[in-house]
Coordinates of C-alpha atoms and ligand atoms in Angstrom, one line a residue:
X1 CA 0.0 0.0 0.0
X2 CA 1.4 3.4 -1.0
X3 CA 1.7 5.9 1.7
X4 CA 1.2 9.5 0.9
X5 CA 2.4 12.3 3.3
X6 CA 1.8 16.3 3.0
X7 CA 4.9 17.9 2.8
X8 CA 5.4 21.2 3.8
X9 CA 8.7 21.7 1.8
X10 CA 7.1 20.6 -1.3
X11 CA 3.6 21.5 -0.4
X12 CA 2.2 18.6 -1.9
X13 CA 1.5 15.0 -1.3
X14 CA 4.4 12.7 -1.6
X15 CA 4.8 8.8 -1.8
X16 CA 6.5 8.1 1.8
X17 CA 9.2 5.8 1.5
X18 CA 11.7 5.8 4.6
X19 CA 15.6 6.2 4.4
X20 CA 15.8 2.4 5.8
X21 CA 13.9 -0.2 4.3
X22 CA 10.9 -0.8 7.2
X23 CA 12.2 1.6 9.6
X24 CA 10.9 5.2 10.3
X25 CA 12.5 8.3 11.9
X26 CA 10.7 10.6 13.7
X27 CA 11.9 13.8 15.5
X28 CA 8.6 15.6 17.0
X29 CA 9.6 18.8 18.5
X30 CA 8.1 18.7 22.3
X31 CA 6.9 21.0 25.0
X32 CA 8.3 24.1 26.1
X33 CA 8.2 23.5 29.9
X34 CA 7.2 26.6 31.2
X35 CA 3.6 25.9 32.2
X36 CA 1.2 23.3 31.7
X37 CA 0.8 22.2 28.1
X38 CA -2.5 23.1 26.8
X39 CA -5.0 21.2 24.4
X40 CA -3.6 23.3 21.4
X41 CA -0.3 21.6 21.9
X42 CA -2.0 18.4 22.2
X43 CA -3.7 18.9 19.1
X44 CA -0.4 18.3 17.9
X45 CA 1.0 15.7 19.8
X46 CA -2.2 13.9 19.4
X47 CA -1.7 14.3 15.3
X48 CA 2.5 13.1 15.6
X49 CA 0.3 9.9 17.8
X50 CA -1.6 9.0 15.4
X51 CA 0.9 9.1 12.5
X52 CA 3.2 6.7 14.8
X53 CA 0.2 4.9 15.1
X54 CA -0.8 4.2 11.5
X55 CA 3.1 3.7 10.4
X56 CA 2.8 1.1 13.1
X57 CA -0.7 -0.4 12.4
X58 CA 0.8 -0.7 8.5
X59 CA 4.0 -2.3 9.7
X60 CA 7.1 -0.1 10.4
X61 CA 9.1 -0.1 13.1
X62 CA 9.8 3.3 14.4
X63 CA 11.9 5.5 16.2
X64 CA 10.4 8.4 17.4
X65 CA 12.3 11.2 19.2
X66 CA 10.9 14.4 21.1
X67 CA 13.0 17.1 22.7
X68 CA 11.8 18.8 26.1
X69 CA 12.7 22.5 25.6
X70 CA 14.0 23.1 29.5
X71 CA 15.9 26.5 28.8
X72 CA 15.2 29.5 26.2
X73 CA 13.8 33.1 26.8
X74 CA 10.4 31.5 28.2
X75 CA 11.5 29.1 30.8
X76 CA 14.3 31.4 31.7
X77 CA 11.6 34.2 32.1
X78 CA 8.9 32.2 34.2
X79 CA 12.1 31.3 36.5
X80 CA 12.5 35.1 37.2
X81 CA 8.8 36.1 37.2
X82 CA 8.0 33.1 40.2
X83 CA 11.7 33.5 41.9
X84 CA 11.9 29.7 41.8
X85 CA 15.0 28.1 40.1
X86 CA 15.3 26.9 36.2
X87 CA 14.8 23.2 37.4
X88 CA 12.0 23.7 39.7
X89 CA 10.2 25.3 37.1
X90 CA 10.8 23.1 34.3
X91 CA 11.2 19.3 36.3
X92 CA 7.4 20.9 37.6
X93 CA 5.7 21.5 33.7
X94 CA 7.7 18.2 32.8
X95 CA 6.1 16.0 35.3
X96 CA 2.9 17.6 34.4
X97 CA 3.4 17.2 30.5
X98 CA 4.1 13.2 31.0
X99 CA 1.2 13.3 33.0
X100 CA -1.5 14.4 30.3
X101 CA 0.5 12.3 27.3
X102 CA -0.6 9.0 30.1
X103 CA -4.2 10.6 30.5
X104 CA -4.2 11.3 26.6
X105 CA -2.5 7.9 25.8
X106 CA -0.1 9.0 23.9
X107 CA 2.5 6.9 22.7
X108 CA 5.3 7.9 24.6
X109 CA 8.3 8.7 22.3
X110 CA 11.8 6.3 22.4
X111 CA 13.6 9.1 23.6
X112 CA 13.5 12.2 25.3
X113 CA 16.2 14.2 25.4
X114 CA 16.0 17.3 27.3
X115 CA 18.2 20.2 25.8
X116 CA 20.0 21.1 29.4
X117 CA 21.8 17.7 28.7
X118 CA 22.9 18.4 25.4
X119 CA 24.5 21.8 25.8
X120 CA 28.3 20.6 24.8
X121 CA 26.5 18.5 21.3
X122 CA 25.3 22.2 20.7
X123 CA 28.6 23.6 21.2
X124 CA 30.3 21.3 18.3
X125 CA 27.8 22.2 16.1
X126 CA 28.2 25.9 16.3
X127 CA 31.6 25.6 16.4
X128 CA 31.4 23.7 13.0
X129 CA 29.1 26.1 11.7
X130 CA 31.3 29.2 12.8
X131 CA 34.2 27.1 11.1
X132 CA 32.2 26.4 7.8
X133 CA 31.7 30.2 8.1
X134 CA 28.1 29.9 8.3
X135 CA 28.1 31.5 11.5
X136 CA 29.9 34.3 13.5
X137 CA 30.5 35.5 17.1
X138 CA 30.0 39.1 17.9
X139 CA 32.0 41.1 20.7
X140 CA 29.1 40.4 23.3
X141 CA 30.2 36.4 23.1
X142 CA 27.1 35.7 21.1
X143 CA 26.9 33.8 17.9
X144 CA 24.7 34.4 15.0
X145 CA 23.7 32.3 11.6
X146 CA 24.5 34.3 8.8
X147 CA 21.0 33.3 6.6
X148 CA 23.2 35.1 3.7
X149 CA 25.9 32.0 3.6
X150 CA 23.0 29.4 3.1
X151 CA 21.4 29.6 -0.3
X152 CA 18.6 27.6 0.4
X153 CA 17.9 29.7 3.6
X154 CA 14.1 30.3 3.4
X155 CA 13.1 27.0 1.3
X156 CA 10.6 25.8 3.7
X157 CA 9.2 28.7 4.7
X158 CA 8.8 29.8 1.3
X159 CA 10.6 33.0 1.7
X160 CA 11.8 35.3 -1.3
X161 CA 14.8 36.8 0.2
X162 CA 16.0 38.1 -3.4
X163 CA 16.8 41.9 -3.1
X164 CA 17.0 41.2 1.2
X165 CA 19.7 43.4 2.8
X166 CA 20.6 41.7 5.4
X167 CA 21.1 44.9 8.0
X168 CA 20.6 42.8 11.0
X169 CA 20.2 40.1 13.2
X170 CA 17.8 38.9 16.1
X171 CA 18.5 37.4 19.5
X172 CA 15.0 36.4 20.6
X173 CA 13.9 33.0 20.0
X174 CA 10.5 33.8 18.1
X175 CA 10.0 36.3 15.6
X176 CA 8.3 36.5 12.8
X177 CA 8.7 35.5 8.8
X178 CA 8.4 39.1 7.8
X179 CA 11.6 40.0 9.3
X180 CA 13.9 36.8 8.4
X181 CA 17.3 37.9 10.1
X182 CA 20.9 36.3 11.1
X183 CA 19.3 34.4 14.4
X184 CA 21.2 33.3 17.5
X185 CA 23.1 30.1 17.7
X186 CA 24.1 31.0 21.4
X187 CA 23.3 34.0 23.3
X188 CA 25.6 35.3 25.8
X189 CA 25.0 35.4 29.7
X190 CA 22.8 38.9 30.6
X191 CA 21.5 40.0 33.9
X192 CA 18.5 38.7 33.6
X193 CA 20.3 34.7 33.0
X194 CA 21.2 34.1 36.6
X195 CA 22.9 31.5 36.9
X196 CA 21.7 29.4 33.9
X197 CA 24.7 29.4 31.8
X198 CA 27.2 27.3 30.7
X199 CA 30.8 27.9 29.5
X200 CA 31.7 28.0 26.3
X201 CA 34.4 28.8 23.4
X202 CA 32.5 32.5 23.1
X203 CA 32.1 33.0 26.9
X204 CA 29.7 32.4 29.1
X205 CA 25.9 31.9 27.4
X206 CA 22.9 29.5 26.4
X207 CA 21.9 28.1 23.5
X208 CA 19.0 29.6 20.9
X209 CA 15.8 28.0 20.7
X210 CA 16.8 26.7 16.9
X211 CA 19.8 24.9 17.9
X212 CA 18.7 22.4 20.9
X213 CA 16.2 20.7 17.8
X214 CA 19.4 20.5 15.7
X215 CA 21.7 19.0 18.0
X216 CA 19.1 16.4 19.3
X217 CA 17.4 15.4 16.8
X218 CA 20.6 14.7 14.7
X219 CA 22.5 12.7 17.4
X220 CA 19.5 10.3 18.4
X221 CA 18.4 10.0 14.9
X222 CA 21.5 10.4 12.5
X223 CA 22.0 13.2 10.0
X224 CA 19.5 12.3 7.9
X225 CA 15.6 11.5 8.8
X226 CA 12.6 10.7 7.5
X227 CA 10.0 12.9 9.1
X228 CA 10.2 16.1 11.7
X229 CA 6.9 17.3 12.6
X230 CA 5.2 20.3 14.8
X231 CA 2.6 22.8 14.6
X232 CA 2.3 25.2 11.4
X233 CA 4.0 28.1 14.2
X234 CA 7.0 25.9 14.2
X235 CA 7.6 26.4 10.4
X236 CA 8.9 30.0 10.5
X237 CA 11.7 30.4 12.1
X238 CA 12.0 27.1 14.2
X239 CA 12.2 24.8 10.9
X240 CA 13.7 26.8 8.6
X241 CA 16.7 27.4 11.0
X242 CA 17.1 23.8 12.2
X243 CA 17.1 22.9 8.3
X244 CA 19.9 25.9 7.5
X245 CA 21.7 24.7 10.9
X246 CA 21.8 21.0 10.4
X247 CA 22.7 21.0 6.6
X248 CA 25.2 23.7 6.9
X249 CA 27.0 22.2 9.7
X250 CA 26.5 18.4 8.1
X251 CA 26.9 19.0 4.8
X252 CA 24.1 16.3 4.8
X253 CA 20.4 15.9 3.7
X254 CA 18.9 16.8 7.4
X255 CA 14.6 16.1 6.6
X256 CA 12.4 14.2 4.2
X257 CA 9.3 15.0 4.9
X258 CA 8.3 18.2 7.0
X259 CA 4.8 18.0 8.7
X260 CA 2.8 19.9 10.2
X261 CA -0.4 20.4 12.4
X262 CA -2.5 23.5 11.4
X263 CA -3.6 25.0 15.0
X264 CA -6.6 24.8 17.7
X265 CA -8.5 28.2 17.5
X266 CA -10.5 29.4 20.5
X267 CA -12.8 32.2 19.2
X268 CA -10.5 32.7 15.8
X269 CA -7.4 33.0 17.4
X270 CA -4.9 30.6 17.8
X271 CA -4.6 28.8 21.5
X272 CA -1.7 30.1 23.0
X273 CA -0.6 30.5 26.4
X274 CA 0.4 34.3 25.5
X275 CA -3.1 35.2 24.6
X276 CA -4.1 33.5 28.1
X277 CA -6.7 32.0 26.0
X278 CA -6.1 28.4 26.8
X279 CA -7.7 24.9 28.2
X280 CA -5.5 21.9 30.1
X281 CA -6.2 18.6 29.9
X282 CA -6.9 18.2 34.0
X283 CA -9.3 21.7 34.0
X284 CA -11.5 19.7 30.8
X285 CA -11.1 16.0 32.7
X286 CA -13.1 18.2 36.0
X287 CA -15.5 19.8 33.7
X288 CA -16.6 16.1 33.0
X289 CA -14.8 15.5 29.7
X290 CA -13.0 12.0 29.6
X291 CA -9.3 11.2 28.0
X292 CA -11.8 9.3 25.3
X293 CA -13.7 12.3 24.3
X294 CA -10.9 14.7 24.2
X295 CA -8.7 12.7 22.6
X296 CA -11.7 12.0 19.4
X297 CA -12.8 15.8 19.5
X298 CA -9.0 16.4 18.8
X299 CA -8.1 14.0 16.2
X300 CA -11.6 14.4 14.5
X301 CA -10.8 16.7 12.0
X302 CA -8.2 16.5 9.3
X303 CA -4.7 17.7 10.8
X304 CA -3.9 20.4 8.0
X305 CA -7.5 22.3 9.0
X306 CA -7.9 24.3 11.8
X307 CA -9.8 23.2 14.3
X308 CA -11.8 25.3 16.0
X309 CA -12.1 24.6 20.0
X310 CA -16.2 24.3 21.3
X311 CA -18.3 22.9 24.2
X312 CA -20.3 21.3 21.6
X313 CA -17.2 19.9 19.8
X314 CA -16.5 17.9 23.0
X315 CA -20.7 17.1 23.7
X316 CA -20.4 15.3 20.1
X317 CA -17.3 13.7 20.7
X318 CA -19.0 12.1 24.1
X319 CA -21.5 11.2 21.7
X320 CA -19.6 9.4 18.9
X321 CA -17.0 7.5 22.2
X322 CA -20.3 6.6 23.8
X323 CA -21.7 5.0 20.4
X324 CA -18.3 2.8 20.0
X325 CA -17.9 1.9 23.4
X326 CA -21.7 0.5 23.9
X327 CA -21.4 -1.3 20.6
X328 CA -18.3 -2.9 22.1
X329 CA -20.1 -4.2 24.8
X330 CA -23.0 -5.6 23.0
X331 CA -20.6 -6.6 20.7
X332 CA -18.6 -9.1 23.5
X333 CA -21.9 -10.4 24.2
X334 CA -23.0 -11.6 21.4
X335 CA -19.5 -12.4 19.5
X336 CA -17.6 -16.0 19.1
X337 CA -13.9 -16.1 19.1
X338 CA -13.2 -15.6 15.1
X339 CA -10.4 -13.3 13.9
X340 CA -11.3 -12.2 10.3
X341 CA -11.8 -8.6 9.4
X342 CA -14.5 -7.1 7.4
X343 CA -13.3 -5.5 4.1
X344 CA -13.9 -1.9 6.2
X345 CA -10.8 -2.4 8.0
X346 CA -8.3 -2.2 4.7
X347 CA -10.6 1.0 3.8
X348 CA -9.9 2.2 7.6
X349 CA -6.5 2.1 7.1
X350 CA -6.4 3.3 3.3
X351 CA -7.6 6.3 3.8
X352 CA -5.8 6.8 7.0
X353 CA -2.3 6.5 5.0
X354 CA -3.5 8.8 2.8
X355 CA -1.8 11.8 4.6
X356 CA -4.0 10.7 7.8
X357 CA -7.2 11.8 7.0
X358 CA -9.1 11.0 10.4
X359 CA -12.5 12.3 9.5
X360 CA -13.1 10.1 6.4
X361 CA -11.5 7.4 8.5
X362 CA -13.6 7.7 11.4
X363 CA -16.5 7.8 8.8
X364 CA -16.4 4.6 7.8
X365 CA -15.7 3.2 10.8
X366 CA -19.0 5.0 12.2
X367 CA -21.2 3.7 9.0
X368 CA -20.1 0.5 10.0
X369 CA -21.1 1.1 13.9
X370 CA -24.7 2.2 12.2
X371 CA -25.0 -1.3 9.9
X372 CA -24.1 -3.3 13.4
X373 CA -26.4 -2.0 15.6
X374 CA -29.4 -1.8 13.2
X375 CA -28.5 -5.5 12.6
X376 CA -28.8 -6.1 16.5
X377 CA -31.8 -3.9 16.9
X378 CA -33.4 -6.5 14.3
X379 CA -31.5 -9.5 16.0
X380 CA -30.3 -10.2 12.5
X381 CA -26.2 -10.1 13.6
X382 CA -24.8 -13.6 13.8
X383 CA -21.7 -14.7 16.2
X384 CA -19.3 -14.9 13.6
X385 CA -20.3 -11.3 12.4
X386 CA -20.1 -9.8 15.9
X387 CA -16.6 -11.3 15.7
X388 CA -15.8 -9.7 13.1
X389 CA -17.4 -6.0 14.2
X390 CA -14.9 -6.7 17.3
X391 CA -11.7 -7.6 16.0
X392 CA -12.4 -4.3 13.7
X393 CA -12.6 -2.2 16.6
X394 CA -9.9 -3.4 18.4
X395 CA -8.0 -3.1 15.5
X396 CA -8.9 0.2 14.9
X397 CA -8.5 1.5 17.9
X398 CA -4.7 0.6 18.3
X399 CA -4.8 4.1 15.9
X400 CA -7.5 5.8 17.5
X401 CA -7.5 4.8 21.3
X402 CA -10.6 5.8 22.4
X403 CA -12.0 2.7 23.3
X404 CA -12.5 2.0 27.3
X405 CA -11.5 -1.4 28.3
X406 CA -12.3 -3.0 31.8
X407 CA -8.7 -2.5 32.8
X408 CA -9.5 1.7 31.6
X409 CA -11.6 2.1 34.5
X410 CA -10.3 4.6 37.1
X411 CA -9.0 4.0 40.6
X412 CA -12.0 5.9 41.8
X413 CA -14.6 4.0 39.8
X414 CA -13.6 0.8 40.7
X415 CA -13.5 1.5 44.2
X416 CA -17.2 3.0 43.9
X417 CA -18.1 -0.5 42.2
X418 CA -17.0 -2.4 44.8
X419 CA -18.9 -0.6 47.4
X420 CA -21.7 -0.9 45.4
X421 CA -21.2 -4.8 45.2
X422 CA -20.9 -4.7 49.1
X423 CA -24.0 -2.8 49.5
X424 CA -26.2 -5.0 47.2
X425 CA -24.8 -8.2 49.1
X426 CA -25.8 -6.6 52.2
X427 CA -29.4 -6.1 50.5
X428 CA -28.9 -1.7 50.9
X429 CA -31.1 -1.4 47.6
X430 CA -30.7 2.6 48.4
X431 CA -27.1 2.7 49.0
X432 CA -26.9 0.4 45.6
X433 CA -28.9 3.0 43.2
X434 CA -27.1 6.0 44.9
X435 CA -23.5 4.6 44.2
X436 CA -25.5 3.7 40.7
X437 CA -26.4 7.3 40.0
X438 CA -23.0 8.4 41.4
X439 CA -20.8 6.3 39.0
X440 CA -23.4 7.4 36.3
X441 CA -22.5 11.3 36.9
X442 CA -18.8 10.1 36.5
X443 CA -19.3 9.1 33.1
X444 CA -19.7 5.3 33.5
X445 CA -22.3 2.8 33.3
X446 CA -23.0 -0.1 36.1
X447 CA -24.9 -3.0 34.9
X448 CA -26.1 -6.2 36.6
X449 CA -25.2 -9.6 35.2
X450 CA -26.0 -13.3 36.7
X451 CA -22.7 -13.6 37.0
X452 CA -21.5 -10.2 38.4
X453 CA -21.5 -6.7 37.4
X454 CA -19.9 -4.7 34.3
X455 CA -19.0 -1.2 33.9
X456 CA -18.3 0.5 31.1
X457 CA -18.5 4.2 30.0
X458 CA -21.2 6.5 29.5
Ligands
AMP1 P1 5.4 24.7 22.8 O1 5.2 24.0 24.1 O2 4.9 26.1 22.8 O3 6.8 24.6 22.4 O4 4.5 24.0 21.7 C1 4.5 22.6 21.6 C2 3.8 22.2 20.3 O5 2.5 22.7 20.2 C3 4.5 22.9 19.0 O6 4.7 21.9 18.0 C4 3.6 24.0 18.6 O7 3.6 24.2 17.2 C5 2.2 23.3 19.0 N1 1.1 24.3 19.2 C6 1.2 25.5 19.9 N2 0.0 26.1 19.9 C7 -0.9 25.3 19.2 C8 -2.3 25.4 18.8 N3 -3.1 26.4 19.3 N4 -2.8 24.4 18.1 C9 -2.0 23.3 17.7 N5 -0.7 23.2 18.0 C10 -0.1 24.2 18.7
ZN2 ZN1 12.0 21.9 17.8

């Protein structure tokens, strides 16, 4: 089956094939850890998930890599702003980051290297680049990429930088494609740096933003990999600096296939924790929402739209997990042990590798949840079918996840079950109906069999 990727250097579709024959490389650039990663960001982790998934689900092995950002001009800044040290801020947002990826079950990447550690990997490479003279240090003990001495400088970002004087040069880590200037490889030590810095052939300094994703990605992936994704703000300048850096310090291919996630809007803005205008994963899990719904109303829509972030989004994403998961049930009910799929399943995953499109995906799969349970409405659905409509789930759901098995059922759900077993031994039909209810406003379902009880979600 051909693959077929979107790739933002081209900005078409492409054929995928990997560098090594059934292998994949994957360098995902990770969270910033200067608060708590909101569902915009997820939006794009959730995306890179589900294209490990399918890559997986179609055969590949692969190696997926995402960097922890732990120092640049916003961690550095929070530090200051709460008096707390580098570490304490950023071992804090970290902790809280692996947290949601578990809640969000996220595929956890191979590695994650955390830039702190790297800082003397970052150091060769801008002392290659400085050497290649692609780079140079200015009397502050700074060092600067000089755009001008890499002719492809601007190829991903599209950028017409014909007639461009280059006048100038920026230190900060974001700014924007209408200004494309010499950015910073390493920045030296200010006031304001306390004592994050480390020594260096320049002086005492950090590393720039743009650098951390070069060094990393390179050494736990090689020089040359098959796909680096992010969000469409990572494009300009993140991407189109780790492209100049790596390839000018190389002299090797760096990316195949550049992907990218268009963003989560809240009231046609982007969701950003600058424009304070965000949601967490924990603040949407107390509103009611579960991991299942979240995860569906974020991978619902293609990656390469927008998608714009609603209350009702997430009511019909309850909807659609609470339509799969009760078919599941009736599903092990009625269902013999057979392991054939229905011819769905190689449409499922068809359309999935054709540059992931989740929404016709999760169409099909949701057609076929209609023709099952009008087929058990009418008792017409043999064993052997039901088999069938099972194994297709499962299957299904090793890409999408939003499935809630037994062993899904939280700590404090399980506990409330068993209380509610002791009270109907003990004949407390009250105390039985109130834990009932109780689960029930916790978003699962208690039902009585002969031989015990099952629970499943709401
Ligand atoms: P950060 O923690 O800011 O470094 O961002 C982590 C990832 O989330 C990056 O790949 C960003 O491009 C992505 N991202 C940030 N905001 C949004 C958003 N509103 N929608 C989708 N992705 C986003
Ligand atoms: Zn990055």
């Amino acid at each position: 089956m051909n693959i077929k990727f979107y790739n933002t250097l081209s900005r078409q579709k492409e054929i995928f094939k990997p560098i090594k024959s059934g292998e994949v490389s994957i360098y995902t650039c990770g969270p910033t850890v200067y608060s708590r990663s909101h569902i915009g960001n997820f939006r794009t982790f959730l995306f890179e998930d589900i294209l490990k998934r399918v890559l997986l689900a179609v055969g590949y092995r692969v190696k997926h890599v995402m960097n922890i950002t732990d120092v640049d001009d916003k961690t550095i800044n929070k530090a200051n702003n709460e008096n707390k040290t580098l570490a304490e801020i950023t071992s804090k947002y970290t902790a809280e980051f692996m947290e949601d990826v578990a809640t969000l079950k996220i595929l956890p990447a191979d590695e994650l290297p955390v830039a702190t550690d790297h800082i003397q990997e970052m150091i060769s490479m801008i002392s290659a680049l400085i050497k290649k003279g692609n780079a140079y240090s200015t009397d502050d003990g700074s060092v600067f990429f000089s755009i001008e001495s890499y002719k492809d400088y601007g190829k991903l970002a599209h950028l017409n930088l014909k007639g461009l004087k280059q006048t100038d040069r920026v230190a900060a880590d974001e700014y924007t494609k209408d200004h494309p200037q010499d950015f910073a490889l390493w920045k030296a030590w200010k006031e304001e740096d306390g004592d994050v810095s480390w020594n260096s052939p320049w002086g005492k300094g950090r590393p720039g933003w743009h650098m951390e994703c070069s060094a990393m990605s390179t050494k736990y992936l090689g020089n040359h990999l098959d796909i680096h994704c992010g969000g469409v703000d990572n494009i300009f300048p993140h991407h189109e600096n780790e492209i100049a850096q790596s390839c000018a310090a190389l002299d090797s291919e760096f990316v195949n296939i550049w992907m990218h996630s268009e963003h989560l809007i809240m009231t046609d803005e982007k969701m950003s924790k600058s424009l304070g205008n965000i949601k967490t994963i924990p603040e949407l899990l107390a509103d009611g929402h579960s991991a299942e719904s979240l995860r569906f109303a974020l991978i619902s829509s293609h990656y390469r739209s927008k998608l714009a972030f609603s209350n009702n989004k997430l009511d019909e994403a309850k909807k659609s997990v609470h339509r799969i998961n009760e078919l599941y049930q009736k599903l092990t009910e009625i269902a013999d042990s057979g392991k054939s799929l229905p011819d769905e399943y190689d449409l499922f995953i068809e359309i999935l590798a054709d540059d992931l499109n989740t929404p016709k995906a999760l169409g099909v799969l949701f057609n076929y949840v209609r023709d099952l349970n009008r087929k058990i409405d009418n008792v017409q659905l043999s064993k052997k079918e039901a088999a069938m409509g099972l194994f297709f789930l499962n299957k299904a759901d090793e890409i999408l996840s939003i499935l809630k098995k037994q062993d899904d059922i939280p700590e404090i759900i399980a506990q409330l079950v068993e209380k509610r077993e002791t009270a109907r031994k003990e004949k407390n039909w009250q105390l039985s109906d109130d834990l009932r209810e109780e689960i029930k406003e916790k978003g699962w379902i208690v039902e009585d069999l002969h031989d015990g009880t099952k629970c499943y979600p709401l």
